[in-house]
XYZ file of C-alpha atoms in Angstrom:
419
model
C 131.982 130.324 7.105
C 129.139 129.237 9.501
C 131.112 126.545 11.326
C 130.951 126.633 15.005
C 133.488 129.313 16.487
C 136.854 128.175 17.700
C 137.063 126.668 21.235
C 138.416 129.496 23.571
C 140.547 129.069 26.958
C 139.179 131.199 29.795
C 141.645 134.013 30.848
C 142.353 131.970 33.939
C 143.191 128.885 32.052
C 141.176 126.743 33.782
C 137.805 126.405 31.483
C 137.207 126.224 27.740
C 134.218 127.332 26.097
C 133.004 126.034 22.738
C 129.972 125.334 20.724
C 128.903 121.655 19.819
C 125.863 120.203 18.635
C 123.979 123.641 18.809
C 124.831 124.061 22.422
C 127.057 126.588 24.065
C 129.314 124.372 26.429
C 131.981 124.709 28.867
C 134.593 122.126 30.135
C 136.442 122.012 33.456
C 140.234 121.211 31.996
C 141.770 119.830 35.203
C 138.650 117.623 36.021
C 138.040 116.852 32.519
C 134.371 117.168 32.582
C 132.090 119.357 30.202
C 128.482 120.451 30.288
C 125.874 122.148 28.120
C 124.981 125.840 29.172
C 122.288 126.707 26.616
C 120.919 125.519 23.405
C 121.566 128.009 20.385
C 118.954 127.056 17.834
C 119.095 127.943 14.257
C 122.659 128.297 13.845
C 124.976 125.992 11.749
C 126.144 123.720 14.657
C 122.418 123.316 15.495
C 121.375 122.525 11.966
C 124.128 120.382 11.240
C 124.069 118.241 14.473
C 120.263 117.659 13.555
C 121.298 116.037 10.199
C 123.383 113.361 11.778
C 121.659 109.979 12.251
C 121.023 109.321 16.064
C 123.405 106.184 15.981
C 126.423 108.663 14.698
C 126.185 111.275 17.408
C 129.485 110.384 18.713
C 131.084 111.982 15.564
C 129.971 114.892 13.575
C 132.598 114.057 11.109
C 130.446 112.804 8.260
C 130.317 113.540 4.367
C 127.769 116.372 3.260
C 127.378 116.663 -0.524
C 127.071 120.032 -2.170
C 123.294 119.489 -2.714
C 122.931 118.336 1.132
C 124.653 121.430 2.079
C 122.556 123.793 0.241
C 119.503 122.028 1.831
C 121.007 122.368 5.276
C 122.380 125.792 4.827
C 118.535 127.073 4.022
C 117.825 126.267 7.640
C 120.475 128.474 9.218
C 118.670 131.316 10.394
C 121.316 132.657 13.093
C 125.154 133.498 12.961
C 127.187 133.515 16.007
C 129.688 136.335 16.407
C 131.931 138.079 19.259
C 132.576 134.858 21.069
C 134.369 135.977 24.001
C 135.148 135.275 27.824
C 134.465 137.953 30.358
C 137.639 139.180 31.842
C 137.074 137.427 35.342
C 136.417 134.039 33.488
C 133.012 133.933 35.139
C 130.691 133.966 31.817
C 130.837 133.941 27.995
C 129.603 136.549 25.737
C 128.258 135.979 22.164
C 126.039 137.804 19.843
C 123.482 136.398 17.502
C 122.456 137.904 14.303
C 119.591 137.005 11.866
C 117.596 138.941 8.878
C 114.313 140.251 9.107
C 112.429 140.945 5.959
C 111.372 144.585 5.166
C 108.385 144.183 2.605
C 108.077 148.077 2.460
C 111.647 148.319 1.211
C 111.916 144.751 -0.471
C 115.036 144.190 1.526
C 116.292 142.946 4.981
C 117.696 144.192 8.061
C 119.937 142.379 10.289
C 118.960 142.352 13.947
C 121.558 141.377 16.919
C 121.082 140.151 20.019
C 123.989 139.872 22.590
C 123.927 137.416 25.200
C 125.855 137.120 28.549
C 126.036 133.431 29.675
C 127.284 132.891 33.355
C 128.775 129.645 34.212
C 126.312 129.450 36.988
C 122.960 131.038 36.818
C 120.833 132.045 33.786
C 121.655 133.599 30.517
C 120.829 137.297 30.048
C 120.294 139.353 27.078
C 122.572 142.559 27.342
C 122.101 144.395 24.230
C 120.146 144.142 21.088
C 119.362 146.440 18.013
C 119.873 146.554 13.981
C 123.004 146.822 12.132
C 122.896 150.415 10.308
C 123.410 150.332 6.523
C 126.136 152.736 6.910
C 129.142 150.933 8.046
C 127.256 147.885 9.424
C 127.212 149.270 12.903
C 125.335 147.979 15.726
C 125.412 146.074 19.207
C 128.487 143.710 19.538
C 132.260 143.350 19.787
C 134.611 143.314 23.207
C 132.857 143.641 26.605
C 134.697 145.809 28.786
C 136.255 144.531 31.894
C 133.554 145.996 34.189
C 130.757 145.050 31.876
C 129.552 148.439 30.983
C 130.280 148.751 27.382
C 130.618 146.856 24.224
C 133.474 148.242 21.881
C 133.304 147.516 18.480
C 136.598 148.315 16.680
C 136.388 146.759 13.403
C 138.363 149.547 11.595
C 139.917 153.125 12.447
C 136.795 154.945 11.232
C 134.165 152.381 12.724
C 134.916 152.530 16.331
C 131.983 152.552 18.203
C 131.004 151.987 21.836
C 127.754 150.359 22.938
C 126.379 151.735 26.421
C 124.692 148.177 27.949
C 122.945 150.385 30.463
C 120.733 152.350 27.542
C 121.248 149.874 25.078
C 122.393 152.546 22.679
C 125.580 153.685 21.331
C 127.291 156.654 22.777
C 129.470 159.266 21.142
C 132.487 157.794 20.245
C 135.232 160.645 19.680
C 138.152 158.261 19.308
C 139.864 155.818 16.848
C 141.675 152.727 17.087
C 140.558 151.862 20.677
C 143.222 149.551 22.162
C 142.510 147.909 25.485
C 144.939 147.676 28.090
C 146.105 143.963 28.757
C 145.980 144.529 32.703
C 143.528 147.094 33.578
C 140.307 148.773 32.371
C 141.763 151.882 30.508
C 142.187 152.379 26.740
C 145.044 153.768 24.420
C 143.396 155.448 21.362
C 143.550 158.163 18.800
C 141.309 161.277 19.132
C 139.504 162.026 16.122
C 139.763 165.647 16.193
C 143.414 166.332 17.000
C 144.649 162.809 16.114
C 146.602 162.876 19.038
C 147.230 159.735 21.133
C 145.259 159.747 24.425
C 144.552 157.396 27.391
C 141.048 157.063 28.666
C 139.700 155.516 31.702
C 136.874 153.065 31.897
C 134.248 155.625 31.470
C 136.113 156.784 28.335
C 137.174 160.044 29.790
C 140.554 161.302 28.719
C 142.837 161.025 31.681
C 146.364 161.776 29.679
C 147.106 163.225 26.375
C 150.329 162.938 24.270
C 151.531 165.311 21.513
C 152.345 162.538 19.355
C 150.387 162.685 16.415
C 149.611 159.374 14.986
C 149.937 159.218 11.171
C 146.660 158.772 9.046
C 146.328 155.453 7.170
C 144.141 155.249 4.215
C 144.783 151.280 4.565
C 145.320 148.788 7.367
C 146.170 150.086 10.733
C 146.869 148.527 14.344
C 148.184 149.310 17.747
C 148.891 147.269 21.024
C 149.710 148.493 24.540
C 152.374 147.006 26.386
C 151.245 144.984 30.017
C 152.759 147.714 31.878
C 151.116 150.540 29.857
C 154.253 152.203 29.103
C 154.891 151.249 25.549
C 152.823 151.272 22.474
C 153.590 149.815 19.063
C 151.407 151.302 16.203
C 151.934 150.310 12.393
C 150.302 151.200 9.176
C 149.753 149.309 6.192
C 151.691 150.455 2.903
C 149.442 149.466 0.157
C 145.720 148.388 -0.548
C 145.840 144.540 -0.013
C 146.075 142.874 3.301
C 149.456 141.085 2.078
C 151.304 144.288 1.879
C 154.219 145.607 4.034
C 154.172 147.952 6.769
C 156.085 150.384 8.701
C 155.482 151.318 12.606
C 156.990 152.700 15.532
C 157.636 151.629 19.328
C 156.599 154.540 21.526
C 157.642 155.258 25.235
C 154.731 156.964 26.812
C 157.010 158.166 29.514
C 160.391 159.352 27.823
C 158.506 159.800 24.429
C 161.381 157.885 22.631
C 160.266 156.449 19.268
C 161.827 153.844 17.371
C 160.745 153.079 13.494
C 160.485 149.365 12.424
C 159.235 147.757 9.135
C 157.916 144.525 7.999
C 157.119 142.694 4.757
C 153.769 141.289 5.926
C 150.922 143.240 7.606
C 149.389 140.094 9.258
C 152.579 139.780 11.103
C 152.164 139.009 14.853
C 153.586 141.814 17.229
C 153.269 140.663 21.280
C 154.849 142.666 24.308
C 156.557 140.442 26.624
C 156.065 142.602 29.684
C 159.371 143.223 30.194
C 159.915 146.947 29.258
C 159.761 147.534 25.681
C 160.493 143.948 24.791
C 158.385 142.473 21.973
C 158.070 139.495 20.001
C 157.558 139.064 16.336
C 155.764 136.284 14.285
C 156.018 137.132 10.595
C 157.435 136.422 7.241
C 159.900 138.310 4.668
C 160.069 138.367 1.060
C 158.965 140.002 -2.149
C 155.372 141.238 -2.497
C 154.261 139.477 -5.484
C 152.166 140.835 -8.276
C 149.156 138.667 -7.426
C 147.508 138.136 -3.803
C 150.376 137.024 -1.655
C 153.965 137.198 -0.544
C 156.859 135.227 -2.300
C 158.417 134.226 1.075
C 162.237 134.067 1.455
C 162.039 133.503 5.445
C 159.563 132.813 8.031
C 160.467 133.675 11.746
C 159.680 133.838 15.195
C 162.144 136.318 16.921
C 162.652 138.766 19.883
C 163.299 142.453 19.724
C 165.177 143.416 23.163
C 164.289 146.724 24.825
C 166.274 149.420 23.466
C 167.358 147.907 20.399
C 165.950 147.341 16.836
C 167.701 144.251 15.711
C 165.788 141.107 16.058
C 167.024 137.712 17.716
C 165.489 134.965 15.755
C 164.995 131.812 17.857
C 162.927 130.162 15.061
C 163.240 130.676 11.352
C 162.826 128.846 8.075
C 164.644 130.320 5.050
C 163.080 129.298 1.402
C 165.931 128.411 -0.985
C 166.292 131.197 -3.781
C 163.657 130.809 -6.409
C 161.120 128.580 -4.753
C 158.072 130.403 -4.452
C 156.171 129.923 -1.395
C 152.958 132.038 -0.590
C 151.630 132.402 2.612
C 148.212 133.554 4.069
C 149.005 133.680 7.813
C 152.484 134.709 9.201
C 154.838 132.372 11.391
C 155.250 129.491 9.177
C 151.535 128.227 8.943
C 149.108 128.872 11.570
C 148.212 128.971 15.327
C 151.174 130.387 16.590
C 149.949 130.617 20.363
C 152.006 131.443 23.245
C 152.324 129.868 26.878
C 151.541 132.432 29.838
C 154.896 132.971 30.541
C 155.868 133.128 26.804
C 158.587 130.507 27.158
C 156.609 127.967 24.703
C 154.486 128.321 21.611
C 152.946 126.342 19.280
C 153.488 126.826 15.446
C 152.362 125.226 12.377
C 155.320 124.064 9.828
C 154.745 123.556 6.323
C 154.893 120.081 5.085
C 158.200 119.278 3.104
C 155.989 117.200 0.561
C 152.462 116.071 0.315
C 149.180 118.143 0.597
C 149.536 121.821 1.148
C 149.336 122.737 4.602
C 151.069 122.592 8.150
C 151.886 120.196 11.030
C 151.760 121.547 14.435
C 154.631 121.673 16.616
C 155.792 122.702 20.210
C 158.937 125.017 20.225
C 160.691 126.918 22.933
C 162.730 130.173 22.877
C 166.045 127.974 23.047
C 165.124 126.300 19.490
C 164.112 123.065 20.926
C 161.346 121.541 18.760
C 158.743 118.765 19.417
C 156.073 117.445 16.848
C 152.696 117.302 18.451
C 151.734 113.657 18.896
C 149.104 111.930 16.713
C 148.618 110.237 13.410
C 149.281 112.763 10.071
C 146.079 113.583 8.348
C 145.496 115.404 5.076
C 143.900 118.080 6.745
C 145.236 121.674 6.117
C 146.366 121.751 9.663
C 147.627 118.175 11.179
C 147.022 116.252 13.346
C 144.621 118.721 15.037
C 143.867 122.377 15.829
C 145.249 124.301 18.795
C 143.151 126.567 20.974
C 145.541 127.406 23.532
C 147.714 127.090 26.700
C 145.754 126.172 29.891
C 146.439 125.254 33.492
C 149.376 127.867 33.830
C 151.018 126.658 30.695
C 151.026 122.815 31.733
C 148.715 121.925 29.120
C 147.451 122.519 25.418
C 143.899 122.423 24.446
C 143.558 120.859 21.030
C 140.442 119.872 19.027
C 139.748 118.192 15.743
C 136.208 117.488 14.073
C 134.849 115.536 16.973
C 136.982 116.213 19.892
C 138.060 118.435 22.391
C 140.881 117.342 24.431
C 143.993 118.494 26.679
C 147.392 117.550 26.016
C 150.049 117.811 28.807
C 152.924 119.774 27.874
C 155.292 117.292 29.663
C 153.950 114.669 27.535
C 154.488 116.474 24.274
C 158.069 116.860 25.413
C 158.832 113.061 25.318
C 161.772 111.897 23.702
C 160.131 110.426 20.816
C 158.539 113.716 19.817
C 161.714 115.684 20.055
C 163.099 116.756 16.895
C 165.770 118.773 17.957
């Protein structure tokens, strides 16, 4: 849980940011060159790197016994969270949290410091404060496009807008703040009226809809289409994360609504940008008595505009009577899309051997390629995927000791093609 955060490809697809050996780093993907931006002491990455013998610095993949882990863990004093790029790809932002003893209460208080690290220039602390005991609220979250606020939206009743100019929270009369993929506006639910409203970059209401979003006692999420015309919200039915859901695609112009259902709340919903068309990456099956879903089918499909029926361009059906429990939708893990939404990576379950997935590249025409590399016994093999870069021409991948770029053209070589 204290491992370095996963590498992040910049919004422009030209850089990748990551933490390595206790440093925040950035790599120029096209040039293949990386550099350290700032040391982040006391984090797990920093403590772990210091435990490696100087002669083994080329690899951090070294065994750690349970006792050694406990000894190292005692030295971890800070934890990294909220790791993200700014919208202009000019800086990375992250928060560091650490506990401070409070002798008078015989307890601890968690302090949070949020840093902005530009690719050129000096780092700057942009917010700091304590996490409250009620709801664990404090500075952190997603930085807005104009860099004025941090939005913490960890739950419907925990939305928090942190003003960076005053370093204080501001009144937040909204639930489920959902950013526009293309502008600084937000779509949200007004607390008092439960109406669907659109707010500007300063969080002032600029449009109001009579549509009343249902109240959910369990999970709830909402996404906004790139053209800001359609919204898709869904609510979890049941108390556990593996529960099924029902939802609605709502047209903000015509106010037409279409109802959808799904078997797995963690199903991914992605608008393509072509009117109300969206992608579904999920699983269907039977809710089991324990924690999980007895899977009958896993799929990646497209719901065209104006129709409910999903067109599957990848699916796997499990034989009747064969139980298969999944913790992530889409056949395994790391279903990531190219910028034009024509290619995606997907982890397909191993037919035999250790539990886990093997990474593949697929397209919307049902072509499938195995990502090159030697099979390992790791849960995800042969390596993890961070995302597409260079306008979809490369895939950024990483394992325990390397961060590297794979040209899509090389992955599509004949020896890797499965169908």
